[in-house]
Coordinates of C-alpha atoms in Angstrom, one line a residue:
M1 CA -3.5 21.5 -5.4
K2 CA -5.1 19.3 -2.6
I3 CA -5.0 15.5 -2.6
L4 CA -6.9 13.4 -0.2
A5 CA -5.2 10.0 0.5
L6 CA -6.9 6.9 1.8
E7 CA -5.0 3.9 3.0
S8 CA -6.9 0.8 4.3
S9 CA -5.0 -2.1 2.6
G10 CA -3.7 -3.7 5.8
L11 CA -3.9 -3.4 9.5
V12 CA -3.5 0.3 9.5
A13 CA -6.3 2.8 8.7
S14 CA -4.9 6.2 7.6
V15 CA -6.1 9.3 5.9
A16 CA -4.1 12.4 4.9
V17 CA -4.4 15.6 2.9
M18 CA -1.5 16.9 0.8
E19 CA -1.4 20.5 -0.4
D20 CA 1.2 21.1 -3.1
Q21 CA 4.5 19.8 -1.6
K22 CA 3.4 19.5 2.1
M23 CA 1.2 17.3 4.2
I24 CA -1.3 19.4 6.1
G25 CA -2.9 16.7 8.0
E26 CA -2.8 12.9 8.7
F27 CA -4.8 10.6 11.0
T28 CA -3.4 7.1 11.4
T29 CA -4.6 4.2 13.6
N30 CA -3.4 0.6 14.1
F31 CA -5.9 -0.8 16.5
K32 CA -8.5 -3.5 16.9
K33 CA -11.3 -2.0 14.8
T34 CA -12.3 -2.7 11.2
H35 CA -11.7 0.0 8.6
S36 CA -15.5 0.2 8.1
Q37 CA -15.6 1.6 11.6
T38 CA -12.6 3.9 11.4
L39 CA -12.0 5.3 7.9
L40 CA -15.0 7.6 7.4
P41 CA -15.0 9.0 11.0
M42 CA -11.3 9.7 10.6
L43 CA -11.8 11.4 7.3
D44 CA -14.7 13.5 8.7
E45 CA -12.6 14.5 11.7
L46 CA -9.5 15.4 9.6
I47 CA -11.6 17.6 7.3
K48 CA -13.1 19.4 10.3
T49 CA -9.7 19.8 11.9
L50 CA -8.3 21.4 8.7
D51 CA -11.3 23.7 8.5
M52 CA -12.0 22.7 4.9
E53 CA -14.7 21.1 2.8
L54 CA -14.5 17.9 0.8
S55 CA -15.3 19.9 -2.3
D56 CA -11.9 21.7 -1.8
I57 CA -10.1 18.4 -2.8
D58 CA -8.7 18.2 -6.3
A59 CA -8.1 14.5 -6.5
I60 CA -8.4 11.3 -4.3
A61 CA -5.5 8.9 -3.9
V62 CA -6.3 5.4 -2.9
S63 CA -4.2 2.3 -2.2
K64 CA -5.2 0.1 -5.0
G65 CA -3.7 -3.2 -3.7
P66 CA -2.6 -5.7 -3.0
G67 CA -3.6 -6.2 0.6
S68 CA -6.5 -7.3 2.7
F69 CA -9.4 -8.1 0.4
T70 CA -11.9 -6.5 2.8
G71 CA -9.7 -3.5 3.5
L72 CA -9.1 -2.8 -0.2
R73 CA -12.8 -3.0 -0.9
I74 CA -13.6 -0.5 1.9
G75 CA -10.9 1.9 0.7
S76 CA -11.9 1.6 -3.0
A77 CA -15.6 2.0 -2.2
T78 CA -14.9 5.1 -0.2
A79 CA -12.7 6.6 -2.9
K80 CA -15.2 5.7 -5.6
G81 CA -18.1 7.2 -3.7
L82 CA -16.3 10.4 -3.0
G83 CA -15.0 10.6 -6.6
L84 CA -18.4 10.2 -8.0
A85 CA -20.1 12.5 -5.6
L86 CA -17.5 15.3 -6.0
N87 CA -16.7 14.6 -9.6
K88 CA -13.0 14.3 -8.8
P89 CA -10.4 12.0 -10.4
L90 CA -8.8 9.1 -8.5
I91 CA -5.1 8.4 -8.3
P92 CA -4.6 4.6 -7.8
V93 CA -1.3 3.9 -6.1
P94 CA 0.2 0.4 -5.8
T95 CA 0.2 -0.5 -2.1
V96 CA 3.7 -1.9 -1.9
D97 CA 5.1 1.1 -3.8
A98 CA 3.5 3.5 -1.3
L99 CA 4.8 1.4 1.6
A100 CA 8.3 1.6 0.2
Y101 CA 7.9 5.4 -0.2
N102 CA 7.9 5.7 3.6
L103 CA 11.6 5.5 3.4
C104 CA 12.0 8.3 0.8
G105 CA 15.6 9.2 0.3
T106 CA 17.3 6.2 1.9
A107 CA 20.5 5.0 0.2
H108 CA 19.5 1.4 1.0
L109 CA 17.5 -1.1 -1.1
I110 CA 13.9 -1.2 0.2
C111 CA 12.0 -4.4 0.7
P112 CA 8.4 -4.0 1.9
M113 CA 6.8 -7.2 3.1
M114 CA 3.1 -7.6 3.6
D115 CA 1.9 -10.9 5.0
A116 CA -0.2 -12.5 2.2
R117 CA -0.8 -15.7 4.2
R118 CA -0.1 -19.2 2.8
Q119 CA 3.7 -18.7 3.3
Q120 CA 3.7 -15.8 0.9
V121 CA 4.3 -12.0 1.1
Y122 CA 3.3 -9.1 -1.1
T123 CA 6.6 -7.6 -1.8
G124 CA 8.9 -5.8 -4.3
L125 CA 12.3 -4.1 -4.4
Y126 CA 12.7 -0.3 -4.5
A127 CA 15.5 2.3 -4.4
F128 CA 16.1 6.0 -4.6
E129 CA 18.6 6.9 -7.3
N130 CA 19.6 10.5 -7.8
G131 CA 16.6 11.6 -5.8
H132 CA 14.2 9.6 -7.9
F133 CA 12.0 6.7 -6.7
K134 CA 12.8 3.6 -8.7
V135 CA 10.8 0.3 -8.9
I136 CA 13.5 -2.4 -9.1
L137 CA 11.1 -5.3 -8.9
P138 CA 7.3 -4.5 -9.2
Q139 CA 5.0 -5.7 -6.5
R140 CA 4.1 -9.3 -6.5
A141 CA 2.9 -12.2 -4.3
V142 CA 5.8 -14.7 -3.8
P143 CA 7.2 -17.1 -1.1
V144 CA 9.3 -15.1 1.3
E145 CA 12.3 -17.3 0.4
E146 CA 12.1 -16.0 -3.2
I147 CA 12.5 -12.4 -2.4
I148 CA 15.3 -13.2 0.1
D149 CA 17.1 -15.0 -2.7
E150 CA 16.7 -12.0 -4.9
I151 CA 18.2 -9.7 -2.2
N152 CA 21.1 -12.1 -1.7
Q153 CA 21.9 -12.1 -5.4
R154 CA 22.0 -8.3 -5.5
G155 CA 24.3 -8.0 -2.5
R156 CA 23.1 -4.5 -1.5
S157 CA 22.2 -3.4 2.0
V158 CA 18.5 -3.5 2.5
I159 CA 15.8 -2.2 4.8
F160 CA 12.7 -4.3 5.5
L161 CA 9.3 -3.0 6.5
G162 CA 5.7 -4.0 6.6
D163 CA 3.5 -6.3 8.6
G164 CA 5.2 -9.3 7.1
V165 CA 8.4 -8.5 8.9
P166 CA 7.3 -9.7 12.4
V167 CA 5.9 -12.9 10.8
Y168 CA 9.1 -13.8 9.0
K169 CA 11.7 -12.0 11.1
T170 CA 13.4 -15.2 12.2
L171 CA 13.7 -16.4 8.6
I172 CA 15.1 -13.0 7.5
E173 CA 17.7 -13.0 10.2
S174 CA 18.8 -16.6 9.3
S175 CA 18.7 -16.3 5.5
V176 CA 19.7 -12.7 4.4
Q177 CA 23.4 -12.7 3.5
T178 CA 23.9 -9.0 3.1
E179 CA 23.7 -6.1 5.5
Y180 CA 20.1 -5.4 6.5
Q181 CA 18.0 -3.5 9.0
F182 CA 14.3 -3.1 10.0
A183 CA 12.4 0.2 9.6
P184 CA 11.6 2.0 12.9
A185 CA 8.1 1.7 14.3
H186 CA 6.8 5.0 12.9
L187 CA 7.8 4.1 9.3
A188 CA 7.2 0.3 9.4
Y189 CA 3.6 0.3 8.2
Q190 CA 1.3 1.9 5.6
R191 CA 0.8 5.7 6.0
A192 CA -1.6 7.8 4.0
G193 CA 1.0 10.6 4.0
A194 CA 3.5 8.5 2.0
L195 CA 0.7 7.4 -0.3
G196 CA -0.3 11.0 -0.9
A197 CA 3.2 12.1 -1.5
L198 CA 3.7 9.4 -4.1
A199 CA 0.3 10.2 -5.6
Q200 CA 1.5 13.8 -6.2
I201 CA 4.1 12.4 -8.5
Y202 CA 1.6 10.1 -10.2
Y203 CA -0.8 13.0 -10.7
S204 CA 1.9 15.1 -12.4
E205 CA 2.6 12.1 -14.7
G206 CA -1.1 11.8 -15.6
K207 CA -1.6 8.5 -13.8
I208 CA -5.2 9.1 -12.9
E209 CA -8.6 7.5 -13.6
T210 CA -12.2 8.2 -13.2
A211 CA -14.0 7.0 -10.1
S212 CA -16.3 4.7 -12.1
A213 CA -13.3 3.0 -13.8
H214 CA -11.4 2.2 -10.5
R215 CA -10.9 -1.4 -9.5
P216 CA -8.7 -2.8 -6.7
D217 CA -5.7 -4.9 -7.8
Y218 CA -5.7 -8.0 -5.5
L219 CA -2.8 -9.7 -7.3
R220 CA -4.3 -13.0 -6.5
V221 CA -7.8 -14.5 -5.9
S222 CA -9.4 -14.6 -2.5
Q223 CA -9.6 -17.8 -0.4
A224 CA -13.4 -18.1 -1.1
E225 CA -12.8 -17.8 -4.9
R226 CA -9.9 -20.2 -4.7
E227 CA -12.1 -22.8 -2.9
L228 CA -14.8 -22.2 -5.5
M229 CA -12.4 -22.8 -8.4
E230 CA -11.3 -26.0 -6.8
K231 CA -14.9 -27.2 -6.8
D232 CA -15.9 -25.8 -10.1
H233 CA -13.2 -25.5 -12.8
S234 CA -15.5 -23.4 -15.0
Y235 CA -15.6 -20.6 -12.4
K236 CA -13.7 -17.4 -13.3
P237 CA -12.6 -14.8 -10.7
Q238 CA -14.4 -11.5 -10.6
A239 CA -12.5 -8.4 -11.8

């Protein structure tokens, strides 16, 4: 069983191949290039390095959102194109869930934070209980103060990770009233390996879809759509 994982929801571009219960390859970059420049070349190089063909893939996991509107569209378009061409199913994985899965096995509460702009973060709360990944609060777009209040009410030690952490670190340090820490650099951002590992669980649970049916989940409308709605109240966001 081989799963190709594609992650382009944020600053990081990452591709990985999972085979059964192990990751056999991963390329990840966090540099000043757009995902349209990096994702396909990385995928091509990874497949060559692993001496395999794309047709060997059984399913394609993709970060379904939230995240960068452009990044999500690039990832979704790539996954859909491959799925249609290869006749393979897609495994859509919530971005924030996959980010939390970086910290698989921790005893702490996990709070991913992706910078959503406009004083908000894409976030959620997660934990590992008896070896199982638990979604405590599903991913959402909220003011950072709201998720901090939720953490304070729960009183559990927590690990923060994601590109929203550097943006709101001062606020976290001054407002969190329980024990907390920040994820180390190698686990702090999106990784296709974590996405693929969680996708294996989703696949076993039958959480798959056809390539033609896949749509990104933005959680909220883009700035352009928001501005258009303000001008034209009859406008409806595109799915």
